[in-house]
Short mmCIF file of C-alpha atoms and ligand atoms in Angstrom, two decimals:
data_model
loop_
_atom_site.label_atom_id
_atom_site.label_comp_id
_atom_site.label_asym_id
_atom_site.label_seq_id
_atom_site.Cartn_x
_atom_site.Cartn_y
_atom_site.Cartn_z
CA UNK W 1 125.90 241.56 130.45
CA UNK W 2 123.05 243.82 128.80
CA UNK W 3 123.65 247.68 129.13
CA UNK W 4 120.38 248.99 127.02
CA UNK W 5 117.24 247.94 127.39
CA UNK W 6 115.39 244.74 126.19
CA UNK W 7 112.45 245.83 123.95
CA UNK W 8 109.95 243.84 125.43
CA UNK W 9 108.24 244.09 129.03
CA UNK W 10 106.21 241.11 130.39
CA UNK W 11 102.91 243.62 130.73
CA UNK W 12 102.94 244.51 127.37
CA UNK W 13 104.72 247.92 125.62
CA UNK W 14 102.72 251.25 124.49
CA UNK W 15 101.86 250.73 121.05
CA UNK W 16 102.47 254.25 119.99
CA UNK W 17 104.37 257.52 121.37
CA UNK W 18 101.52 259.15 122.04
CA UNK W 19 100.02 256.41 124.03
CA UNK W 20 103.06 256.70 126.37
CA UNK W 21 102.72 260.98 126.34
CA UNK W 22 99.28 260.32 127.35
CA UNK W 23 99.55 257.84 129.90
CA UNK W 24 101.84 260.09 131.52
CA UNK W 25 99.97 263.16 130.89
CA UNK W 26 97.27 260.74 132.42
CA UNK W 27 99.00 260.28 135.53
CA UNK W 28 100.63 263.27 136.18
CA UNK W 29 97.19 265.37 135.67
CA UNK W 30 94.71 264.63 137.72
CA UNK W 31 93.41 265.90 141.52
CA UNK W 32 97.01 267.07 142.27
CA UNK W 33 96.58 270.18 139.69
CA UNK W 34 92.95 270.81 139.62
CA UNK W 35 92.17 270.36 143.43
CA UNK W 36 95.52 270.07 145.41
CA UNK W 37 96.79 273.29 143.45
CA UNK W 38 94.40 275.42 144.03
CA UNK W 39 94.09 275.09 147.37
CA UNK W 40 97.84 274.97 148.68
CA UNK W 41 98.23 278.00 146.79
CA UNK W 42 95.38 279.75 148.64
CA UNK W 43 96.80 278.21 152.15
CA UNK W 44 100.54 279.05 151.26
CA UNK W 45 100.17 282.56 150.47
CA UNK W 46 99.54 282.54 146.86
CA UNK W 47 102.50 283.88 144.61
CA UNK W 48 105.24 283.04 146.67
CA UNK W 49 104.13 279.19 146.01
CA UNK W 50 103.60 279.31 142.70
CA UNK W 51 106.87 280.73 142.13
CA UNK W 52 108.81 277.77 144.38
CA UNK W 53 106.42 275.17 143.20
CA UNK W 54 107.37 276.35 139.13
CA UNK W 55 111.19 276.35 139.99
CA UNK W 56 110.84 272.91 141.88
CA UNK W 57 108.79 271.79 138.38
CA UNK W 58 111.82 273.12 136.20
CA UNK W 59 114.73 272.44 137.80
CA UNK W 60 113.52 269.60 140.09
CA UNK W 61 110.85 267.87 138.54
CA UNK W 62 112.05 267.44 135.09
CA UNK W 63 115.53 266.10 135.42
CA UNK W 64 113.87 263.39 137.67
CA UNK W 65 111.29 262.51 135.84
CA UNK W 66 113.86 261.64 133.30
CA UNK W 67 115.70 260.13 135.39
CA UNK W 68 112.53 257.64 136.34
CA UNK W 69 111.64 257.02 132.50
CA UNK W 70 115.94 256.06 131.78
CA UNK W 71 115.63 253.47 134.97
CA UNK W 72 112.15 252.07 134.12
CA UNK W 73 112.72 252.01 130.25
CA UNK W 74 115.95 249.76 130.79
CA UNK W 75 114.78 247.75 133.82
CA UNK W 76 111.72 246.71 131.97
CA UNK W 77 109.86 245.59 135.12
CA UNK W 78 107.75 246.70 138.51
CA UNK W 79 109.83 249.28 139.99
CA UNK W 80 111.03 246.63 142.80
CA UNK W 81 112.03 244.85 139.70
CA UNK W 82 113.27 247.47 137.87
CA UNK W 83 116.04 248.72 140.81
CA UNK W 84 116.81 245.15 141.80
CA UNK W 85 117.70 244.28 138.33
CA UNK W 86 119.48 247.65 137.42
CA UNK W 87 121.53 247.01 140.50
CA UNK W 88 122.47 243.39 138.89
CA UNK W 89 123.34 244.91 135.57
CA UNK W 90 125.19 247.81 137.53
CA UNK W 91 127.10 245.70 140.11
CA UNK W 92 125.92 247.27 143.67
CA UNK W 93 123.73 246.58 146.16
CA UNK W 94 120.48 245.19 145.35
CA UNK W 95 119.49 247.44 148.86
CA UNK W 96 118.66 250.15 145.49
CA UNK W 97 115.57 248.14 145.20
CA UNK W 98 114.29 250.01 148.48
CA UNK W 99 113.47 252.81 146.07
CA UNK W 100 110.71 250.31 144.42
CA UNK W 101 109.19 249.34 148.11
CA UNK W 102 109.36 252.75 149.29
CA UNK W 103 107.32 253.93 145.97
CA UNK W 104 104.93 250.81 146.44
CA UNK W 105 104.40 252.07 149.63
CA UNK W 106 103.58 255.97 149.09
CA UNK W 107 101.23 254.57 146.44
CA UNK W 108 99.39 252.51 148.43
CA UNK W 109 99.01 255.84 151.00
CA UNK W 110 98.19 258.16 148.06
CA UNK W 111 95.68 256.25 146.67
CA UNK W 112 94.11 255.77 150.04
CA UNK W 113 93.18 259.13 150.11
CA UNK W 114 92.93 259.66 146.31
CA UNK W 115 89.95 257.44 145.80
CA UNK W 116 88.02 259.65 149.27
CA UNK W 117 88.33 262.72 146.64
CA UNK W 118 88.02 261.44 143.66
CA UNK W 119 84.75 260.77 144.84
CA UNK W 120 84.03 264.07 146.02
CA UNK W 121 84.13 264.68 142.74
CA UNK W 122 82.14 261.78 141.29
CA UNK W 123 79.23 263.26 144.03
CA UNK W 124 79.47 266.56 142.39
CA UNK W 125 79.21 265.06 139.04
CA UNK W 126 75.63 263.50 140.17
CA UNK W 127 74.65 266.54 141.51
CA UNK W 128 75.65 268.57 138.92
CA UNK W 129 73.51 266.03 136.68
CA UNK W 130 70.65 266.99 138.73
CA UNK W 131 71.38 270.81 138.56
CA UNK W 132 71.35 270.63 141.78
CA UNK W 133 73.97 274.12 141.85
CA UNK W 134 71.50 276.49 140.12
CA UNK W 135 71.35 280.10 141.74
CA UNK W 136 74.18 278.93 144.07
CA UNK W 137 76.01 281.90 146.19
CA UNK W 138 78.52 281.40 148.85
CA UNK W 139 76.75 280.31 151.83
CA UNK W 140 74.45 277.34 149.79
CA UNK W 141 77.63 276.37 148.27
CA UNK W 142 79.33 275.79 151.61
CA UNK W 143 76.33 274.09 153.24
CA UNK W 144 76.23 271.92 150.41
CA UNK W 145 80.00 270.71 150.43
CA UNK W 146 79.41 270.02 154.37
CA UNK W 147 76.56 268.00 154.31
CA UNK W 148 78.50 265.50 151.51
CA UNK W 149 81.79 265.25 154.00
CA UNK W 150 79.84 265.22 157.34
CA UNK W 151 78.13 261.81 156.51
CA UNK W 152 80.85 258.87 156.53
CA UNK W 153 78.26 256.70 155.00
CA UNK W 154 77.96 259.26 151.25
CA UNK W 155 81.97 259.06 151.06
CA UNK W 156 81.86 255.46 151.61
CA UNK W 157 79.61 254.95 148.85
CA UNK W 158 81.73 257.19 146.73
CA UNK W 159 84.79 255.82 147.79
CA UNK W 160 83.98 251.99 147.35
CA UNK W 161 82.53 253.28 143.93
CA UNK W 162 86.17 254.86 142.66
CA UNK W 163 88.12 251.93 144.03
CA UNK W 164 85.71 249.87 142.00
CA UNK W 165 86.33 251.50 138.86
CA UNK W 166 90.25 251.60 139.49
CA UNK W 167 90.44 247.92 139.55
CA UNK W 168 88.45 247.64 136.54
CA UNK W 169 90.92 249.77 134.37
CA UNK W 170 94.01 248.25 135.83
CA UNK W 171 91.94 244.54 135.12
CA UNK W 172 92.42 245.45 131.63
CA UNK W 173 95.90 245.84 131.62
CA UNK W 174 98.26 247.96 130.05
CA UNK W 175 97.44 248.31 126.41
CA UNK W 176 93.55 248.92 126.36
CA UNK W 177 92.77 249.74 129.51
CA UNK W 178 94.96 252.67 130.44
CA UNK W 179 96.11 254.12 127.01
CA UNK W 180 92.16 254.18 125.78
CA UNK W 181 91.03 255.73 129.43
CA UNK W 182 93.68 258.86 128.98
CA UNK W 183 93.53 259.70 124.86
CA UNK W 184 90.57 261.42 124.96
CA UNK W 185 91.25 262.87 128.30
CA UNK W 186 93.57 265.67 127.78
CA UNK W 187 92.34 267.75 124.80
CA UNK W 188 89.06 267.72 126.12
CA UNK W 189 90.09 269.34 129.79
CA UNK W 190 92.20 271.69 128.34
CA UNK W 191 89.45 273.11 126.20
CA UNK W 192 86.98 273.28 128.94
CA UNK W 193 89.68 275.06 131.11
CA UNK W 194 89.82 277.38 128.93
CA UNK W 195 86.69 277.95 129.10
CA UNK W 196 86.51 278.30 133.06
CA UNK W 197 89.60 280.72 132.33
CA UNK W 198 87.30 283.04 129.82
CA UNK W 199 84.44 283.23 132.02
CA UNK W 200 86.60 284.42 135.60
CA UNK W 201 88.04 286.89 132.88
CA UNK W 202 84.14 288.47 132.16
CA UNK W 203 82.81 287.82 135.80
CA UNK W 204 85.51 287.23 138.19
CA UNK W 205 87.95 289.94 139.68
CA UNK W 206 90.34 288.85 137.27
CA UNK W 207 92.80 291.54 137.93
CA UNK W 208 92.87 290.64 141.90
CA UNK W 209 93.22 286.72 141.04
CA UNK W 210 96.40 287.36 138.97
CA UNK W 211 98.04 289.64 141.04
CA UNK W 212 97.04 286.67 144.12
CA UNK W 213 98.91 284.38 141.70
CA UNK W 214 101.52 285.79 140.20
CA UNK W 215 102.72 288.90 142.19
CA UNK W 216 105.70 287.48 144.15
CA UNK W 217 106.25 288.75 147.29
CA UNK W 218 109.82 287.24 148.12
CA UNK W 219 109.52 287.41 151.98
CA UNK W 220 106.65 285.26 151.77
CA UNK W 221 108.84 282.43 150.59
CA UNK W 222 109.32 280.45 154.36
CA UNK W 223 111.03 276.82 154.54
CA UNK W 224 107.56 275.56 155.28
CA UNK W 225 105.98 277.06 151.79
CA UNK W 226 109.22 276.17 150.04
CA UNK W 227 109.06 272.29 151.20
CA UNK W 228 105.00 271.90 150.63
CA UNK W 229 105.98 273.87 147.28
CA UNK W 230 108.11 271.17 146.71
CA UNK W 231 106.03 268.05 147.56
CA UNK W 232 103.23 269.75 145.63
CA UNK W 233 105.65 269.68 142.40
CA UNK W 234 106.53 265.98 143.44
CA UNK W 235 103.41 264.51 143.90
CA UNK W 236 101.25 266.82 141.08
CA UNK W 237 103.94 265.01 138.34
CA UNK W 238 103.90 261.95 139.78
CA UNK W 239 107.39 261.42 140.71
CA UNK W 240 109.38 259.69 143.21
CA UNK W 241 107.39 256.60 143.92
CA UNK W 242 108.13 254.77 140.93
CA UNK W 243 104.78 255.24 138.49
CA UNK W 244 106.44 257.22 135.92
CA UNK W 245 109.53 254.55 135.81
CA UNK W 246 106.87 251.53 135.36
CA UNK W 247 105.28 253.63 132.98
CA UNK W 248 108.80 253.98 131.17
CA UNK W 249 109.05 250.01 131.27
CA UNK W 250 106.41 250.18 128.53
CA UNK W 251 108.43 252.45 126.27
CA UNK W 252 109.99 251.50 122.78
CA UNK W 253 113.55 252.00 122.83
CA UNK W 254 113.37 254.19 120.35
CA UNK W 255 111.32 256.65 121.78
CA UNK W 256 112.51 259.87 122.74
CA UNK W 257 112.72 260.97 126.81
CA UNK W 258 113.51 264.32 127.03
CA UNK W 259 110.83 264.90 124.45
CA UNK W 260 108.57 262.80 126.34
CA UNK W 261 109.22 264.18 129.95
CA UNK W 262 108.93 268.06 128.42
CA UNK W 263 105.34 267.39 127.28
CA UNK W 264 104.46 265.61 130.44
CA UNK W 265 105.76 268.63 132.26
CA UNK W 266 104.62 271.22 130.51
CA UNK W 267 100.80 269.85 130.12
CA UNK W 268 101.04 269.36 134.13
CA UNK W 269 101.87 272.76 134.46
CA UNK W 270 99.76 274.16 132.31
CA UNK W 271 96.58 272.76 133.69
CA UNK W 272 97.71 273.68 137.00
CA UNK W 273 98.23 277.29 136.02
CA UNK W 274 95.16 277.26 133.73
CA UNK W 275 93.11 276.05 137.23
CA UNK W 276 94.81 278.60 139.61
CA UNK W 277 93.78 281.18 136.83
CA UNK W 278 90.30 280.27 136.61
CA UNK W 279 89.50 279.90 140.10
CA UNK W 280 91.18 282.63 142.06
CA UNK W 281 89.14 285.18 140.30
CA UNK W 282 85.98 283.51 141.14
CA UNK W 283 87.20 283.26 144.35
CA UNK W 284 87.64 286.83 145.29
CA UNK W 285 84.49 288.01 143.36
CA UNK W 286 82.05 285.86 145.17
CA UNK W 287 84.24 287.02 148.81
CA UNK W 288 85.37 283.91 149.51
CA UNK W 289 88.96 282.68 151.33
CA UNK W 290 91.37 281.47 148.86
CA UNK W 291 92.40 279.64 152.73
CA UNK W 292 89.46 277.53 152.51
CA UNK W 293 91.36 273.96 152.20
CA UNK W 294 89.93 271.39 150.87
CA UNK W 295 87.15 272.27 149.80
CA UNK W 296 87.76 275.51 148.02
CA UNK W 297 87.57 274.17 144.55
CA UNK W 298 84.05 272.36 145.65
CA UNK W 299 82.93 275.71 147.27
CA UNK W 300 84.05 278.09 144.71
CA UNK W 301 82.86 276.33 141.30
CA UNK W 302 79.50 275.62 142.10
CA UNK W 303 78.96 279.36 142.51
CA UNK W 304 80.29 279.66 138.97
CA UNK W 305 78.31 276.95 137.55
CA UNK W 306 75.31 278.01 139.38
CA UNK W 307 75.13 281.47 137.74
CA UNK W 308 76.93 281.22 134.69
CA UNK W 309 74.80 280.99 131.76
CA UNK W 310 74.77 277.31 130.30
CA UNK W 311 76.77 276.66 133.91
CA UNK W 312 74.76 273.13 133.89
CA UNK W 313 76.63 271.51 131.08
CA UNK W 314 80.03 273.54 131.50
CA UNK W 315 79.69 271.53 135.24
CA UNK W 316 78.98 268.19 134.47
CA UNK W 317 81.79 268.17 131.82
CA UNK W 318 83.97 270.09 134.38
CA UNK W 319 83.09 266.88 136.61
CA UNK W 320 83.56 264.34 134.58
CA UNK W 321 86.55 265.54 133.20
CA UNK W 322 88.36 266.18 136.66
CA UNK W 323 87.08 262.33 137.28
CA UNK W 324 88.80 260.82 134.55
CA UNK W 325 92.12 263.08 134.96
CA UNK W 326 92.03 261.76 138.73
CA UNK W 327 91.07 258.09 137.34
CA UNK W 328 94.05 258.16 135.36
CA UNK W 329 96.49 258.94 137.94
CA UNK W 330 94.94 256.69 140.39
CA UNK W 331 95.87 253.91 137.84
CA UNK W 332 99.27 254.61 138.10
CA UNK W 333 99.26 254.88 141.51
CA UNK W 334 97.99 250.84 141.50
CA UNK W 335 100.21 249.86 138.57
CA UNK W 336 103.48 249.64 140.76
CA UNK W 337 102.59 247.19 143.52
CA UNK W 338 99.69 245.42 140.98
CA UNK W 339 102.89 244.65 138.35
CA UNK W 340 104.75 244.05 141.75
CA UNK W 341 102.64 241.59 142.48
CA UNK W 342 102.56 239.84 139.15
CA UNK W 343 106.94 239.73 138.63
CA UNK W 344 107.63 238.70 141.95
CA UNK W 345 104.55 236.55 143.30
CA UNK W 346 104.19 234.78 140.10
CA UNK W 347 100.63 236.04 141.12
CA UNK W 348 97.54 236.72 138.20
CA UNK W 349 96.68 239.95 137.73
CA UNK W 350 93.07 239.92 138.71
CA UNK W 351 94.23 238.60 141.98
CA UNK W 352 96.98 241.28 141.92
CA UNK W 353 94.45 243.90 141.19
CA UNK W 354 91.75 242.59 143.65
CA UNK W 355 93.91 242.01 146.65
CA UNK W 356 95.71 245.89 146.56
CA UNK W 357 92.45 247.32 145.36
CA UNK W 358 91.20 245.26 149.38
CA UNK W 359 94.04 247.14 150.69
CA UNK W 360 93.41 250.43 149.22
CA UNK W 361 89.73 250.58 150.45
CA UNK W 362 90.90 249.44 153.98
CA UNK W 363 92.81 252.07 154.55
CA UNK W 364 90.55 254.80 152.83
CA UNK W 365 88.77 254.72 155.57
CA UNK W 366 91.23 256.62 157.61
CA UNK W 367 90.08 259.53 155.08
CA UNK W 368 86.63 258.99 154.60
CA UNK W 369 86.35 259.67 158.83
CA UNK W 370 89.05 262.25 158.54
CA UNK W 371 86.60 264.78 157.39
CA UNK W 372 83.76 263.59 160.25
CA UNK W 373 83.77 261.76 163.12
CA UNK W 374 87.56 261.32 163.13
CA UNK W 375 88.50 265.08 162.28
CA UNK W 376 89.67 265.85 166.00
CA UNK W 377 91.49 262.29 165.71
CA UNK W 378 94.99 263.91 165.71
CA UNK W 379 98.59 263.34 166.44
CA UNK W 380 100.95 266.21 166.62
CA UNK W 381 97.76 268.27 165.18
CA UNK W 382 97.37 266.28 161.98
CA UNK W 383 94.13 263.93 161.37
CA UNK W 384 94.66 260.65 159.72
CA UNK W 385 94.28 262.11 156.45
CA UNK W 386 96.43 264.96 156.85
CA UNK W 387 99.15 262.53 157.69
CA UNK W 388 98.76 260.56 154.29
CA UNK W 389 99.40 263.81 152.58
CA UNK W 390 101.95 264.91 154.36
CA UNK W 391 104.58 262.05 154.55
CA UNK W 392 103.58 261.38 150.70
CA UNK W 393 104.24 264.64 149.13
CA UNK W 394 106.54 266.29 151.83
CA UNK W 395 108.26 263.61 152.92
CA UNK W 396 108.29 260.41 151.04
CA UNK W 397 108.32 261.31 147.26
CA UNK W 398 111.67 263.59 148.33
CA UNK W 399 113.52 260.59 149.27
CA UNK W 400 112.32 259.09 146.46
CA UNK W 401 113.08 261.29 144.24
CA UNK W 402 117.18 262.02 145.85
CA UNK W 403 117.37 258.32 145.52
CA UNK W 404 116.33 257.69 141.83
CA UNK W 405 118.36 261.14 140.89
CA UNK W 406 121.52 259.50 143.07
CA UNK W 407 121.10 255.92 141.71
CA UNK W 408 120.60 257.38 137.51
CA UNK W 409 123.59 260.16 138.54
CA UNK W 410 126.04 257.88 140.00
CA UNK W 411 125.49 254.23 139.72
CA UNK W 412 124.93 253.97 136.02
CA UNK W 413 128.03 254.28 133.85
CA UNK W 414 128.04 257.13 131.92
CA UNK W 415 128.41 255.39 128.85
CA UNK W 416 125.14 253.96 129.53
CA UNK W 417 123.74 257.13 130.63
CA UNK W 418 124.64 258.56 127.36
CA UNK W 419 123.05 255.80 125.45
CA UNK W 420 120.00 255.78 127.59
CA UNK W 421 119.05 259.27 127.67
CA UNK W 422 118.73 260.39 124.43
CA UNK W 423 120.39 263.55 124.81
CA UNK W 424 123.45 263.28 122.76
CA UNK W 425 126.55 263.99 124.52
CA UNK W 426 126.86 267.52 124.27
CA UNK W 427 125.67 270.25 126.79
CA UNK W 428 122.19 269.39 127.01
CA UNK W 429 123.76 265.83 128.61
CA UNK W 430 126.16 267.63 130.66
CA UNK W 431 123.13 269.90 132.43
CA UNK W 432 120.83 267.55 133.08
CA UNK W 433 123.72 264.98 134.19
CA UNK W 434 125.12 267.95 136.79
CA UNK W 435 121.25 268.37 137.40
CA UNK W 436 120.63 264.81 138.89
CA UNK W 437 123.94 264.01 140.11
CA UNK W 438 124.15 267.28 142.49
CA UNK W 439 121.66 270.02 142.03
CA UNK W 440 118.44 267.52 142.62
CA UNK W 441 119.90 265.46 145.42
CA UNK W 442 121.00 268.72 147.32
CA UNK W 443 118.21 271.31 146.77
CA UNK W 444 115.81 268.32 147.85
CA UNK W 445 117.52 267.60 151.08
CA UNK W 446 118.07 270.95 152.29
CA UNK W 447 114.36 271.77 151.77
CA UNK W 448 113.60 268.73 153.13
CA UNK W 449 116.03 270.35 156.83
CA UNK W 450 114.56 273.23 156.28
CA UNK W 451 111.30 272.53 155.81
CA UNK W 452 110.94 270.17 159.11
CA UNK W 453 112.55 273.00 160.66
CA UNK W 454 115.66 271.09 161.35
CA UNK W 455 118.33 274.21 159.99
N1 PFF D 1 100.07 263.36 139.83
C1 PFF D 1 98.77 263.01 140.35
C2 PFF D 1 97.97 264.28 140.52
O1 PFF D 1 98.51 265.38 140.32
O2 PFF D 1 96.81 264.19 140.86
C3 PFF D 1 98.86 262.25 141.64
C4 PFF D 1 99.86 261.15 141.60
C5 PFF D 1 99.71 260.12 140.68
C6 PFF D 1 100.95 261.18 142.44
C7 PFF D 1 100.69 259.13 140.61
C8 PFF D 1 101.91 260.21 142.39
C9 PFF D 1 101.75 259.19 141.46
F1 PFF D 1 102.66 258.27 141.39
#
């Protein structure tokens, strides 16, 4: 019986660390920080949810994503794959494999919606093209963002145009499609963020975006912030539903984790931050609600871009950029059920990438008429795709995430552990070991009660 990993994976292996670092960067970055952020903050009160969502990241978010990168890196396969064999190797219940479907399964509803906003953003890239934001204020910027989501028939378009150009990626496989799609990715958004950051400092209300941000206000802090706090840390580092574990199944053995989780984390974070930073500034200067949903970084940019002098080019490469970051995660999103597909149904992987990619559209629909026709389509007050997002983020990638910190905690021998997680066996083991096996499981489930309003 094998305790360490094999060093080879069926789908190929990353050919160097920072192809892995970026892949992951890749994935975890993307719509989550730049438009999901921004937006829950401004719903969720601000401060008091940056401060849950940073100690969810820290304490939460890290140990798990380790967790996911020691499973997938000895597993070596799909996620489904991964847990079944782990189990094997382990002697228990191949049941652990559950936490591969239920990933599969959260990906699939992710990306439904994913690809609906992702081309949002491919829209505003055209328009910005066009220049279409110049002399923008508050009310043309609004108008402008309605008429795209009123008409079902633009986000179709958009939609079946992102889907498209997932498929194509993940057609390409492993080594050149997704490591050459994310290496040039990261550098470049950070810079421009910076950028975005310098200009709310000389014309935004800087001052009242930073206190908005970062002046905690402990009462604020309900179960109800503290649980979307936490699926906002879940699903903006792409944890819980397996795409950071298949991404692991392509590591070298003798890469490092820790190392390779920290920089993951800390670039999500960052760009996050850097986005909040940037756009609450803007927000109060041109009197807008940071409340706006959706549609607040749409709204708020475009007034930016439109008066900002050389606004035209800093918002096309603001565009594209948020496209590829949001391209790159929606590749991982496919890459569970696609190498799914291909370990257990023998299947190819165009077929594999054609038939989820079907799937994925199909169900987008639910979103693209969420924000039309079908936005007074709603059960227990949530449209269609208010439902995606919530049992994804709030619900799904929890359980997820208690199950892969409960299976790495206490199914794996510790000797393996030890070997596995590149931590020595010295304190920095012993916290993040006490981390998974009780802090992670237990924080997450009593948010979880609290946050459904069930203590
Ligand atoms: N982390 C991505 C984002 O912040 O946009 C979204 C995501 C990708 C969630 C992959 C989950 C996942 F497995």
């Amino acid at each position: 019986m094998s305790t360490s990993s094999s060093d080879a994976s069926q789908h190929g292996l990353w050919s160097k660390r920072t192809a892995f670092m970026f892949a992951a960067i890749g994935s975890a970055v993307g719509l989550g920080n730049i438009w999901k952020f921004p937006y829950m903050t401004g719903e969720n009160g601000g401060a008091a949810f940056v401060l849950v969502y940073l100690a969810c990241v820290v304490l939460i978010g890290l140990p798990i994503m380790m967790a996911e990168i020691v499973l997938g890196r000895r597993g070596r396969h799909s996620p489904v794959h991964t847990m079944r064999r782990l189990a094997e190797q382990d002697g228990h219940s191949t049941n652990w494999q559950a936490i591969g479907w239920l990933g599969m399964l959260a990906g699939v509803m992710i990306l439904s919606f994913y690809v609906v906003i992702s081309g949002w953003t491919a829209a505003y890239l055209m328009d910005s093209l066009f220049n279409t934001f110049q002399g923008f204020d508050q009310a043309s910027a609004e108008g402008h963002f309605n008429r795209l989501v009123d008409s079902p028939w633009r986000l179709l378009a958009w939609h079946t145009l992102m889907v498209v150009l997932v498929a194509w990626v993940i057609l390409r496989g492993v080594n050149r499609g997704i490591e050459q799609a994310t290496t040039v990715l990261i550098p470049s958004l950070f810079a421009l963020l910076l950028l975005l950051v310098g200009y709310a400092a000389l014309y935004g209300d800087f001052g009242r975006g930073l206190t908005y941000m970062f002046a905690f206000d402990y009462a604020q802090i309900t179960p109800e912030v503290a649980l979307k706090a936490m699926g906002q840390a879940f699903f903006s580092l792409s944890i819980g539903m397996g795409a950071i574990m298949v991404y692991g199944a392509y590591l070298p053995r003798q890469f490092s984790i820790p190392e390779a989780a920290g920089v993951v984390v800390t670039a999500d974070v960052l760009v996050a931050i850097l986005m909040g930073v940037a756009l609450f500034p803007i927000v109060f200067a041109s009197s807008m609600e940071p409340g706006a949903g959706p549609g607040l970084i749409f709204q708020t940019l475009v007034i930016a871009f439109g008066q900002m002098p050389g606004g035209w080019l800093v918002g096309i490469l603001f565009f594209a950029l948020t496209l590829i970051a949001a391209w790159t995660s929606a590749i991982s999103l496919l890459e569970p059920t696609v190498s799914w597909l291909v370990d257990s149904r023998g299947m190819r992987r165009r077929t594999a990438t054609l038939g989820s990619s079907a799937v994925i559209w199909v169900v987008g629909l639910g979103t693209v008429v969420s924000f039309n026709v079908g936005s007074d389509w709603t059960l227990y007050g949530r449209n269609f795709f208010e439902w995606m997002d919530y049992l994804t983020s709030n619900v799904m990638l929890p359980i997820g995430g208690i199950l892969i910190a409960i299976y790495a905690g206490w199914m794996v021998k510790r000797s393996v552990l030890e070997e596995q997680a590149d931590l020595g066996n010295g304190l920095l083991f012993k916290s993040w070991l006490w981390l998974v096996r009780l802090l992670v499981p237990t924080a997450v489930f009593l948010i979880l009660l609290h946050g459904f309003g069930w203590v």
